[in-house]
């Protein structure tokens, strides 16, 4: 069994017995490898975002949270590559890191033969260009999720730097840039801040209670499409 197949099988073994643990020694015997190899595999799965933790004690071992893992996914190799292309287009955006984690989770739960075919097909796909050159500050992305007020250092299109206290409510994106949609207390109105122009970020304890829509920025309604999961 190669490593990719073993990683998939490890997740399925832990899912099957959850919430009971499996020890590294037991798993090593099951997959005919050393305990150290199992520990390395578990560490790789944890790094990929699979919710596995270790329980200590005489009957302890590794446990996976079944509520936060997927059963084998019935995706074709072409569908998996299509998702990978879409996720890679997030490079530089506010959800780039989450997209990369989602892709690793997807591959970890696909049947091994389908995952191998998806990797083979992905090797034939080449992307030119990508998202914005500068990555989105993690603090900004986190503040939108947690609904926390931000203090930012911002340079406008003329390069004039100001410090703003803003109430972030969402993101706007186009093929070239991502913008933070927020209520700006300095300007006392809604603003869209281009994310690669934000020089510094401080997350404040104050919660955001305001709601804004993109049409507050006088963007024609027919130009903006709201993201859906449908």
Short mmCIF file of N, CA and C in Angstrom, two decimals, residues 7-192:
data_model
loop_
_atom_site.label_atom_id
_atom_site.label_comp_id
_atom_site.label_asym_id
_atom_site.label_seq_id
_atom_site.Cartn_x
_atom_site.Cartn_y
_atom_site.Cartn_z
N UNK A 7 -2.98 6.84 3.93
CA UNK A 7 -3.59 8.00 4.60
C UNK A 7 -5.11 7.92 4.51
N UNK A 8 -5.61 7.60 3.33
CA UNK A 8 -7.05 7.46 3.15
C UNK A 8 -7.58 6.36 4.06
N UNK A 9 -6.90 5.21 4.06
CA UNK A 9 -7.34 4.07 4.87
C UNK A 9 -7.28 4.37 6.36
N UNK A 10 -6.29 5.16 6.80
CA UNK A 10 -6.20 5.55 8.20
C UNK A 10 -7.43 6.33 8.64
N UNK A 11 -7.83 7.30 7.82
CA UNK A 11 -9.01 8.10 8.16
C UNK A 11 -10.24 7.21 8.23
N UNK A 12 -10.37 6.31 7.27
CA UNK A 12 -11.55 5.44 7.26
C UNK A 12 -11.55 4.48 8.45
N UNK A 13 -10.38 3.97 8.85
CA UNK A 13 -10.29 3.09 10.01
C UNK A 13 -10.70 3.83 11.28
N UNK A 14 -10.20 5.06 11.45
CA UNK A 14 -10.54 5.84 12.64
C UNK A 14 -12.01 6.25 12.63
N UNK A 15 -12.55 6.55 11.45
CA UNK A 15 -13.98 6.89 11.34
C UNK A 15 -14.84 5.70 11.75
N UNK A 16 -14.43 4.51 11.32
CA UNK A 16 -15.25 3.32 11.54
C UNK A 16 -15.41 3.00 13.03
N UNK A 17 -14.39 3.28 13.83
CA UNK A 17 -14.43 2.91 15.25
C UNK A 17 -14.71 4.10 16.16
N UNK A 18 -14.74 5.31 15.62
CA UNK A 18 -14.96 6.51 16.43
C UNK A 18 -16.27 6.37 17.22
N UNK A 19 -16.30 6.76 18.51
CA UNK A 19 -15.29 7.55 19.24
C UNK A 19 -14.23 6.72 19.96
N UNK A 20 -14.16 5.42 19.69
CA UNK A 20 -13.12 4.62 20.32
C UNK A 20 -11.76 4.92 19.67
N UNK A 21 -10.68 4.88 20.44
CA UNK A 21 -9.36 5.19 19.89
C UNK A 21 -8.69 3.96 19.29
N UNK A 22 -7.72 4.20 18.43
CA UNK A 22 -6.82 3.18 17.92
C UNK A 22 -5.39 3.61 18.25
N UNK A 23 -4.62 2.72 18.85
CA UNK A 23 -3.25 3.07 19.21
C UNK A 23 -2.35 3.04 17.98
N UNK A 24 -1.22 3.73 18.06
CA UNK A 24 -0.25 3.73 16.97
C UNK A 24 0.25 2.32 16.72
N UNK A 25 0.43 1.54 17.81
CA UNK A 25 0.92 0.17 17.66
C UNK A 25 -0.10 -0.68 16.91
N UNK A 26 -1.39 -0.54 17.27
CA UNK A 26 -2.43 -1.30 16.59
C UNK A 26 -2.49 -0.93 15.11
N UNK A 27 -2.46 0.37 14.81
CA UNK A 27 -2.51 0.83 13.43
C UNK A 27 -1.28 0.37 12.65
N UNK A 28 -0.12 0.37 13.32
CA UNK A 28 1.10 -0.09 12.65
C UNK A 28 0.96 -1.56 12.24
N UNK A 29 0.38 -2.38 13.12
CA UNK A 29 0.16 -3.78 12.77
C UNK A 29 -0.85 -3.93 11.66
N UNK A 30 -1.90 -3.11 11.70
CA UNK A 30 -2.95 -3.18 10.68
C UNK A 30 -2.41 -2.84 9.30
N UNK A 31 -1.52 -1.87 9.21
CA UNK A 31 -1.04 -1.41 7.91
C UNK A 31 0.39 -1.89 7.60
N UNK A 32 0.92 -2.71 8.49
CA UNK A 32 2.22 -3.33 8.28
C UNK A 32 3.34 -2.31 8.06
N UNK A 33 3.35 -1.30 8.94
CA UNK A 33 4.41 -0.29 8.94
C UNK A 33 4.83 -0.09 10.38
N UNK A 34 5.81 0.76 10.61
CA UNK A 34 6.26 1.03 11.97
C UNK A 34 5.34 2.04 12.66
N UNK A 35 5.40 2.03 14.00
CA UNK A 35 4.63 3.01 14.77
C UNK A 35 5.06 4.43 14.42
N UNK A 36 6.36 4.63 14.17
CA UNK A 36 6.84 5.96 13.80
C UNK A 36 6.22 6.43 12.48
N UNK A 37 6.06 5.50 11.54
CA UNK A 37 5.42 5.86 10.27
C UNK A 37 3.98 6.28 10.49
N UNK A 38 3.27 5.55 11.36
CA UNK A 38 1.88 5.91 11.68
C UNK A 38 1.83 7.30 12.30
N UNK A 39 2.75 7.59 13.20
CA UNK A 39 2.77 8.91 13.85
C UNK A 39 3.01 10.01 12.83
N UNK A 40 3.90 9.76 11.86
CA UNK A 40 4.13 10.75 10.80
C UNK A 40 2.88 10.93 9.94
N UNK A 41 2.21 9.83 9.64
CA UNK A 41 0.99 9.91 8.83
C UNK A 41 -0.10 10.69 9.56
N UNK A 42 -0.26 10.42 10.85
CA UNK A 42 -1.27 11.14 11.64
C UNK A 42 -0.94 12.63 11.67
N UNK A 43 0.33 12.97 11.83
CA UNK A 43 0.73 14.38 11.85
C UNK A 43 0.40 15.04 10.51
N UNK A 44 0.62 14.33 9.40
CA UNK A 44 0.32 14.88 8.07
C UNK A 44 -1.18 15.11 7.91
N UNK A 45 -1.99 14.18 8.40
CA UNK A 45 -3.44 14.34 8.32
C UNK A 45 -3.92 15.51 9.18
N UNK A 46 -3.34 15.64 10.38
CA UNK A 46 -3.70 16.77 11.24
C UNK A 46 -3.34 18.09 10.59
N UNK A 47 -2.17 18.14 9.95
CA UNK A 47 -1.75 19.36 9.28
C UNK A 47 -2.67 19.70 8.11
N UNK A 48 -3.25 18.67 7.49
CA UNK A 48 -4.18 18.88 6.39
C UNK A 48 -5.57 19.27 6.86
N UNK A 49 -5.77 19.31 8.18
CA UNK A 49 -7.05 19.75 8.73
C UNK A 49 -7.99 18.65 9.16
N UNK A 50 -7.56 17.38 9.08
CA UNK A 50 -8.42 16.28 9.54
C UNK A 50 -8.46 16.31 11.07
N UNK A 51 -9.66 16.33 11.68
CA UNK A 51 -9.77 16.49 13.15
C UNK A 51 -9.43 15.19 13.89
N UNK A 52 -8.14 14.92 14.04
CA UNK A 52 -7.66 13.75 14.77
C UNK A 52 -6.93 14.24 16.02
N UNK A 53 -7.20 13.60 17.16
CA UNK A 53 -6.46 13.95 18.36
C UNK A 53 -6.06 12.68 19.09
N UNK A 54 -5.13 12.83 20.01
CA UNK A 54 -4.62 11.69 20.76
C UNK A 54 -5.23 11.66 22.15
N UNK A 55 -5.70 10.48 22.57
CA UNK A 55 -6.16 10.27 23.93
C UNK A 55 -5.09 9.51 24.71
N UNK A 56 -4.75 10.01 25.88
CA UNK A 56 -3.67 9.39 26.66
C UNK A 56 -4.23 8.28 27.55
N UNK A 57 -3.34 7.51 28.12
CA UNK A 57 -3.75 6.46 29.04
C UNK A 57 -3.51 5.07 28.47
N UNK A 58 -3.75 4.07 29.30
CA UNK A 58 -3.48 2.68 28.90
C UNK A 58 -4.31 2.25 27.70
N UNK A 59 -5.54 2.75 27.60
CA UNK A 59 -6.41 2.38 26.48
C UNK A 59 -6.52 3.52 25.46
N UNK A 60 -5.57 4.45 25.53
CA UNK A 60 -5.65 5.61 24.65
C UNK A 60 -5.20 5.31 23.23
N UNK A 61 -5.18 6.35 22.42
CA UNK A 61 -4.78 6.23 21.03
C UNK A 61 -5.31 7.40 20.24
N UNK A 62 -5.44 7.22 18.94
CA UNK A 62 -5.89 8.30 18.06
C UNK A 62 -7.39 8.17 17.80
N UNK A 63 -8.06 9.34 17.81
CA UNK A 63 -9.51 9.41 17.61
C UNK A 63 -9.79 10.46 16.54
N UNK A 64 -10.75 10.18 15.66
CA UNK A 64 -11.18 11.17 14.67
C UNK A 64 -12.61 11.60 15.01
N UNK A 65 -12.91 12.85 14.83
CA UNK A 65 -14.25 13.39 15.07
C UNK A 65 -15.11 13.10 13.85
N UNK A 66 -16.00 12.13 13.94
CA UNK A 66 -16.81 11.73 12.79
C UNK A 66 -17.71 12.86 12.32
N UNK A 67 -18.12 13.74 13.24
CA UNK A 67 -19.03 14.82 12.87
C UNK A 67 -18.36 15.84 11.96
N UNK A 68 -17.02 15.86 11.96
CA UNK A 68 -16.31 16.86 11.17
C UNK A 68 -15.44 16.22 10.09
N UNK A 69 -15.76 15.00 9.71
CA UNK A 69 -15.07 14.37 8.59
C UNK A 69 -16.09 13.89 7.58
N UNK A 70 -15.64 13.68 6.36
CA UNK A 70 -16.52 13.26 5.28
C UNK A 70 -16.40 11.77 5.03
N UNK A 71 -17.50 11.12 4.66
CA UNK A 71 -17.38 9.75 4.17
C UNK A 71 -16.75 9.78 2.78
N UNK A 72 -16.45 8.63 2.17
CA UNK A 72 -15.91 8.64 0.82
C UNK A 72 -16.76 9.51 -0.11
N UNK A 73 -16.12 10.41 -0.83
CA UNK A 73 -16.83 11.38 -1.65
C UNK A 73 -17.00 10.85 -3.06
N UNK A 74 -18.23 10.89 -3.55
CA UNK A 74 -18.53 10.36 -4.87
C UNK A 74 -18.33 11.43 -5.93
N UNK A 75 -17.09 11.90 -6.06
CA UNK A 75 -16.74 12.86 -7.09
C UNK A 75 -15.89 12.17 -8.14
N UNK A 76 -16.11 12.56 -9.40
CA UNK A 76 -15.24 12.05 -10.44
C UNK A 76 -13.92 12.82 -10.40
N UNK A 77 -12.91 12.28 -11.09
CA UNK A 77 -11.62 12.97 -11.15
C UNK A 77 -11.78 14.34 -11.80
N UNK A 78 -12.61 14.43 -12.82
CA UNK A 78 -12.82 15.71 -13.52
C UNK A 78 -13.48 16.73 -12.59
N UNK A 79 -14.45 16.28 -11.78
CA UNK A 79 -15.10 17.19 -10.84
C UNK A 79 -14.12 17.68 -9.78
N UNK A 80 -13.25 16.78 -9.32
CA UNK A 80 -12.25 17.18 -8.33
C UNK A 80 -11.28 18.21 -8.89
N UNK A 81 -10.87 18.03 -10.14
CA UNK A 81 -9.95 18.99 -10.76
C UNK A 81 -10.67 20.33 -10.98
N UNK A 82 -11.94 20.29 -11.35
CA UNK A 82 -12.69 21.53 -11.51
C UNK A 82 -12.74 22.31 -10.21
N UNK A 83 -12.94 21.59 -9.08
CA UNK A 83 -12.94 22.25 -7.78
C UNK A 83 -11.55 22.80 -7.45
N UNK A 84 -10.51 22.04 -7.81
CA UNK A 84 -9.15 22.50 -7.54
C UNK A 84 -8.84 23.78 -8.31
N UNK A 85 -9.27 23.86 -9.57
CA UNK A 85 -9.05 25.07 -10.37
C UNK A 85 -9.75 26.25 -9.71
N UNK A 86 -11.00 26.05 -9.30
CA UNK A 86 -11.75 27.14 -8.66
C UNK A 86 -11.08 27.58 -7.36
N UNK A 87 -10.62 26.61 -6.57
CA UNK A 87 -9.99 26.95 -5.29
C UNK A 87 -8.65 27.64 -5.49
N UNK A 88 -7.87 27.22 -6.50
CA UNK A 88 -6.59 27.87 -6.75
C UNK A 88 -6.78 29.31 -7.22
N UNK A 89 -7.94 29.62 -7.80
CA UNK A 89 -8.22 30.99 -8.21
C UNK A 89 -8.43 31.91 -7.01
N UNK A 90 -8.51 31.31 -5.81
CA UNK A 90 -8.64 32.12 -4.60
C UNK A 90 -7.31 32.68 -4.13
N UNK A 91 -6.20 32.32 -4.79
CA UNK A 91 -4.88 32.77 -4.36
C UNK A 91 -4.87 34.28 -4.13
N UNK A 92 -4.42 34.68 -2.96
CA UNK A 92 -4.37 36.10 -2.63
C UNK A 92 -5.66 36.63 -2.04
N UNK A 93 -6.74 35.83 -2.07
CA UNK A 93 -8.02 36.29 -1.56
C UNK A 93 -8.20 35.98 -0.09
N UNK A 94 -9.32 36.41 0.50
CA UNK A 94 -9.54 36.22 1.94
C UNK A 94 -9.79 34.77 2.33
N UNK A 95 -10.07 33.90 1.36
CA UNK A 95 -10.38 32.51 1.68
C UNK A 95 -9.36 31.55 1.08
N UNK A 96 -8.17 32.05 0.74
CA UNK A 96 -7.16 31.21 0.10
C UNK A 96 -6.70 30.08 1.01
N UNK A 97 -6.41 30.37 2.26
CA UNK A 97 -5.92 29.33 3.18
C UNK A 97 -7.00 28.29 3.44
N UNK A 98 -8.25 28.74 3.63
CA UNK A 98 -9.35 27.81 3.86
C UNK A 98 -9.59 26.95 2.62
N UNK A 99 -9.41 27.54 1.43
CA UNK A 99 -9.58 26.77 0.20
C UNK A 99 -8.54 25.68 0.06
N UNK A 100 -7.30 25.99 0.43
CA UNK A 100 -6.24 24.98 0.35
C UNK A 100 -6.51 23.84 1.33
N UNK A 101 -6.98 24.16 2.52
CA UNK A 101 -7.32 23.12 3.50
C UNK A 101 -8.47 22.26 3.00
N UNK A 102 -9.49 22.91 2.40
CA UNK A 102 -10.63 22.16 1.88
C UNK A 102 -10.20 21.18 0.79
N UNK A 103 -9.27 21.62 -0.05
CA UNK A 103 -8.80 20.74 -1.13
C UNK A 103 -8.06 19.53 -0.57
N UNK A 104 -7.23 19.74 0.45
CA UNK A 104 -6.53 18.62 1.07
C UNK A 104 -7.51 17.64 1.72
N UNK A 105 -8.55 18.17 2.37
CA UNK A 105 -9.56 17.31 2.98
C UNK A 105 -10.29 16.50 1.91
N UNK A 106 -10.60 17.15 0.79
CA UNK A 106 -11.29 16.46 -0.29
C UNK A 106 -10.48 15.29 -0.80
N UNK A 107 -9.21 15.52 -1.06
CA UNK A 107 -8.35 14.44 -1.57
C UNK A 107 -8.18 13.33 -0.53
N UNK A 108 -8.17 13.69 0.76
CA UNK A 108 -7.95 12.70 1.80
C UNK A 108 -9.10 11.71 1.91
N UNK A 109 -10.32 12.11 1.49
CA UNK A 109 -11.47 11.22 1.65
C UNK A 109 -11.97 10.65 0.33
N UNK A 110 -11.34 11.01 -0.78
CA UNK A 110 -11.71 10.39 -2.05
C UNK A 110 -11.17 8.97 -2.11
N UNK A 111 -11.86 8.05 -2.79
CA UNK A 111 -11.28 6.73 -3.01
C UNK A 111 -9.90 6.86 -3.65
N UNK A 112 -8.95 6.06 -3.22
CA UNK A 112 -7.56 6.22 -3.69
C UNK A 112 -7.40 6.24 -5.21
N UNK A 113 -8.12 5.37 -5.92
CA UNK A 113 -7.97 5.32 -7.38
C UNK A 113 -8.46 6.62 -8.00
N UNK A 114 -9.58 7.17 -7.49
CA UNK A 114 -10.11 8.43 -8.02
C UNK A 114 -9.18 9.59 -7.71
N UNK A 115 -8.60 9.59 -6.49
CA UNK A 115 -7.66 10.65 -6.11
C UNK A 115 -6.42 10.61 -7.00
N UNK A 116 -5.94 9.39 -7.30
CA UNK A 116 -4.77 9.26 -8.16
C UNK A 116 -5.08 9.75 -9.57
N UNK A 117 -6.27 9.44 -10.08
CA UNK A 117 -6.65 9.91 -11.41
C UNK A 117 -6.80 11.43 -11.43
N UNK A 118 -7.33 11.99 -10.33
CA UNK A 118 -7.47 13.45 -10.24
C UNK A 118 -6.10 14.11 -10.26
N UNK A 119 -5.13 13.55 -9.55
CA UNK A 119 -3.77 14.10 -9.55
C UNK A 119 -3.15 14.01 -10.95
N UNK A 120 -3.40 12.89 -11.64
CA UNK A 120 -2.86 12.74 -13.00
C UNK A 120 -3.45 13.79 -13.93
N UNK A 121 -4.78 13.99 -13.84
CA UNK A 121 -5.43 14.98 -14.69
C UNK A 121 -4.98 16.40 -14.32
N UNK A 122 -4.82 16.67 -13.02
CA UNK A 122 -4.39 18.00 -12.59
C UNK A 122 -3.02 18.35 -13.15
N UNK A 123 -2.18 17.33 -13.34
CA UNK A 123 -0.85 17.57 -13.91
C UNK A 123 -0.89 18.07 -15.33
N UNK A 124 -2.06 17.97 -15.98
CA UNK A 124 -2.21 18.44 -17.36
C UNK A 124 -2.80 19.85 -17.43
N UNK A 125 -3.14 20.41 -16.26
CA UNK A 125 -3.76 21.73 -16.22
C UNK A 125 -2.72 22.76 -15.79
N UNK A 126 -2.63 23.84 -16.53
CA UNK A 126 -1.65 24.90 -16.24
C UNK A 126 -2.38 26.24 -16.17
N UNK A 127 -2.09 26.99 -15.12
CA UNK A 127 -2.74 28.26 -14.88
C UNK A 127 -1.75 29.40 -15.10
N UNK A 128 -2.21 30.44 -15.77
CA UNK A 128 -1.39 31.63 -15.99
C UNK A 128 -2.03 32.77 -15.20
N UNK A 129 -1.21 33.43 -14.37
CA UNK A 129 -1.74 34.52 -13.57
C UNK A 129 -2.49 33.97 -12.38
N UNK A 130 -3.19 34.83 -11.68
CA UNK A 130 -3.90 34.40 -10.48
C UNK A 130 -4.63 35.55 -9.86
N UNK A 131 -4.73 35.54 -8.56
CA UNK A 131 -5.43 36.60 -7.84
C UNK A 131 -4.53 37.79 -7.60
N UNK A 132 -4.89 38.64 -6.65
CA UNK A 132 -4.09 39.81 -6.34
C UNK A 132 -2.68 39.44 -5.92
N UNK A 133 -1.73 40.33 -6.19
CA UNK A 133 -0.33 40.04 -5.88
C UNK A 133 -0.10 39.92 -4.37
N UNK A 134 -0.79 40.76 -3.59
CA UNK A 134 -0.58 40.76 -2.14
C UNK A 134 -1.65 39.91 -1.45
N UNK A 135 -1.27 39.07 -0.51
CA UNK A 135 -2.26 38.25 0.19
C UNK A 135 -3.10 39.09 1.14
N UNK A 136 -4.28 38.61 1.43
CA UNK A 136 -5.17 39.29 2.37
C UNK A 136 -4.65 39.07 3.78
N UNK A 137 -4.49 40.14 4.58
CA UNK A 137 -4.06 39.94 5.97
C UNK A 137 -5.00 39.01 6.71
N UNK A 138 -4.44 38.02 7.41
CA UNK A 138 -5.27 37.05 8.13
C UNK A 138 -6.17 37.74 9.15
N UNK A 139 -5.68 38.83 9.76
CA UNK A 139 -6.47 39.54 10.77
C UNK A 139 -7.73 40.13 10.16
N UNK A 140 -7.65 40.58 8.90
CA UNK A 140 -8.82 41.14 8.24
C UNK A 140 -9.86 40.06 7.99
N UNK A 141 -9.40 38.94 7.43
CA UNK A 141 -10.32 37.84 7.16
C UNK A 141 -10.97 37.35 8.45
N UNK A 142 -10.16 37.26 9.52
CA UNK A 142 -10.69 36.80 10.80
C UNK A 142 -11.69 37.77 11.40
N UNK A 143 -11.46 39.07 11.20
CA UNK A 143 -12.36 40.08 11.78
C UNK A 143 -13.73 40.05 11.11
N UNK A 144 -13.76 39.77 9.81
CA UNK A 144 -15.05 39.67 9.12
C UNK A 144 -15.82 38.47 9.67
N UNK A 145 -15.12 37.36 9.86
CA UNK A 145 -15.77 36.16 10.38
C UNK A 145 -16.26 36.37 11.81
N UNK A 146 -15.42 36.99 12.64
CA UNK A 146 -15.75 37.17 14.06
C UNK A 146 -16.55 38.44 14.33
N UNK A 147 -16.74 39.30 13.29
CA UNK A 147 -17.48 40.55 13.44
C UNK A 147 -16.85 41.44 14.51
N UNK A 148 -15.58 41.83 14.26
CA UNK A 148 -14.85 42.70 15.18
C UNK A 148 -14.38 43.96 14.45
N UNK A 149 -14.44 45.09 15.15
CA UNK A 149 -14.00 46.36 14.59
C UNK A 149 -12.49 46.33 14.38
N UNK A 150 -12.04 47.01 13.31
CA UNK A 150 -10.62 47.06 12.97
C UNK A 150 -10.11 48.49 13.00
N UNK A 151 -8.83 48.62 13.35
CA UNK A 151 -8.10 49.87 13.13
C UNK A 151 -7.07 49.57 12.06
N UNK A 152 -7.13 50.26 10.94
CA UNK A 152 -6.24 49.95 9.82
C UNK A 152 -5.45 51.18 9.39
N UNK A 153 -4.26 50.93 8.89
CA UNK A 153 -3.50 51.94 8.19
C UNK A 153 -3.74 51.73 6.70
N UNK A 154 -4.19 52.77 6.02
CA UNK A 154 -4.64 52.60 4.64
C UNK A 154 -4.08 53.71 3.75
N UNK A 155 -3.65 53.31 2.55
CA UNK A 155 -3.18 54.27 1.56
C UNK A 155 -4.17 54.31 0.40
N UNK A 156 -4.66 55.50 0.06
CA UNK A 156 -5.62 55.60 -1.04
C UNK A 156 -4.90 55.51 -2.38
N UNK A 157 -5.64 55.68 -3.46
CA UNK A 157 -5.05 55.50 -4.79
C UNK A 157 -3.95 56.52 -5.09
N UNK A 158 -3.98 57.65 -4.37
CA UNK A 158 -2.94 58.66 -4.55
C UNK A 158 -1.74 58.41 -3.63
N UNK A 159 -1.83 57.36 -2.79
CA UNK A 159 -0.74 57.06 -1.88
C UNK A 159 -0.81 57.79 -0.56
N UNK A 160 -1.89 58.53 -0.32
CA UNK A 160 -2.05 59.27 0.93
C UNK A 160 -2.44 58.29 2.04
N UNK A 161 -1.65 58.24 3.11
CA UNK A 161 -1.88 57.28 4.19
C UNK A 161 -2.75 57.89 5.28
N UNK A 162 -3.70 57.13 5.78
CA UNK A 162 -4.55 57.55 6.89
C UNK A 162 -4.74 56.36 7.82
N UNK A 163 -5.13 56.67 9.05
CA UNK A 163 -5.51 55.60 9.98
C UNK A 163 -7.02 55.64 10.12
N UNK A 164 -7.65 54.49 9.96
CA UNK A 164 -9.11 54.42 10.00
C UNK A 164 -9.57 53.40 11.04
N UNK A 165 -10.69 53.69 11.68
CA UNK A 165 -11.40 52.69 12.45
C UNK A 165 -12.62 52.30 11.63
N UNK A 166 -12.70 51.02 11.31
CA UNK A 166 -13.75 50.57 10.39
C UNK A 166 -14.51 49.40 10.98
N UNK A 167 -15.75 49.27 10.55
CA UNK A 167 -16.61 48.15 10.94
C UNK A 167 -16.75 47.22 9.74
N UNK A 168 -15.97 46.14 9.69
CA UNK A 168 -15.99 45.27 8.51
C UNK A 168 -17.24 44.42 8.45
N UNK A 169 -17.82 44.33 7.26
CA UNK A 169 -19.06 43.56 7.12
C UNK A 169 -18.98 42.53 6.00
N UNK A 170 -17.95 42.57 5.17
CA UNK A 170 -17.88 41.60 4.09
C UNK A 170 -16.78 41.92 3.10
N UNK A 171 -16.81 41.18 1.99
CA UNK A 171 -15.80 41.35 0.95
C UNK A 171 -16.47 41.59 -0.40
N UNK A 172 -15.78 42.35 -1.23
CA UNK A 172 -16.14 42.49 -2.64
C UNK A 172 -14.95 42.00 -3.46
N UNK A 173 -15.22 41.30 -4.53
CA UNK A 173 -14.12 40.80 -5.34
C UNK A 173 -14.39 40.97 -6.82
N UNK A 174 -13.32 41.21 -7.57
CA UNK A 174 -13.38 41.21 -9.03
C UNK A 174 -12.18 40.40 -9.53
N UNK A 175 -12.01 40.23 -10.84
CA UNK A 175 -10.89 39.40 -11.30
C UNK A 175 -9.51 39.92 -10.93
N UNK A 176 -9.41 41.15 -10.44
CA UNK A 176 -8.09 41.74 -10.19
C UNK A 176 -7.80 41.99 -8.72
N UNK A 177 -8.83 42.34 -7.94
CA UNK A 177 -8.59 42.75 -6.55
C UNK A 177 -9.73 42.30 -5.64
N UNK A 178 -9.39 42.19 -4.35
CA UNK A 178 -10.38 42.01 -3.30
C UNK A 178 -10.46 43.29 -2.49
N UNK A 179 -11.69 43.60 -2.03
CA UNK A 179 -11.94 44.80 -1.25
C UNK A 179 -12.65 44.43 0.05
N UNK A 180 -12.32 45.15 1.12
CA UNK A 180 -13.03 45.01 2.38
C UNK A 180 -14.20 45.99 2.38
N UNK A 181 -15.41 45.49 2.51
CA UNK A 181 -16.60 46.33 2.62
C UNK A 181 -16.80 46.67 4.09
N UNK A 182 -16.80 47.97 4.42
CA UNK A 182 -16.85 48.36 5.83
C UNK A 182 -17.47 49.75 5.97
N UNK A 183 -17.93 50.02 7.18
CA UNK A 183 -18.34 51.37 7.54
C UNK A 183 -17.13 52.08 8.11
N UNK A 184 -16.76 53.20 7.48
CA UNK A 184 -15.59 53.95 7.89
C UNK A 184 -16.02 55.07 8.84
N UNK A 185 -15.50 55.05 10.05
CA UNK A 185 -15.87 56.07 11.01
C UNK A 185 -15.22 57.41 10.70
N UNK A 186 -14.07 57.38 10.05
CA UNK A 186 -13.41 58.63 9.68
C UNK A 186 -14.24 59.39 8.66
N UNK A 187 -14.77 58.68 7.67
CA UNK A 187 -15.58 59.30 6.62
C UNK A 187 -17.07 59.26 6.92
N UNK A 188 -17.45 58.56 8.01
CA UNK A 188 -18.85 58.44 8.42
C UNK A 188 -19.71 57.94 7.26
N UNK A 189 -19.25 56.84 6.66
CA UNK A 189 -20.01 56.28 5.56
C UNK A 189 -19.42 54.95 5.11
N UNK A 190 -20.12 54.26 4.22
CA UNK A 190 -19.61 52.97 3.73
C UNK A 190 -18.45 53.18 2.76
N UNK A 191 -17.47 52.30 2.83
CA UNK A 191 -16.32 52.37 1.94
C UNK A 191 -15.88 50.95 1.57
N UNK A 192 -15.21 50.86 0.42
CA UNK A 192 -14.58 49.61 0.00
C UNK A 192 -13.07 49.84 0.01
#
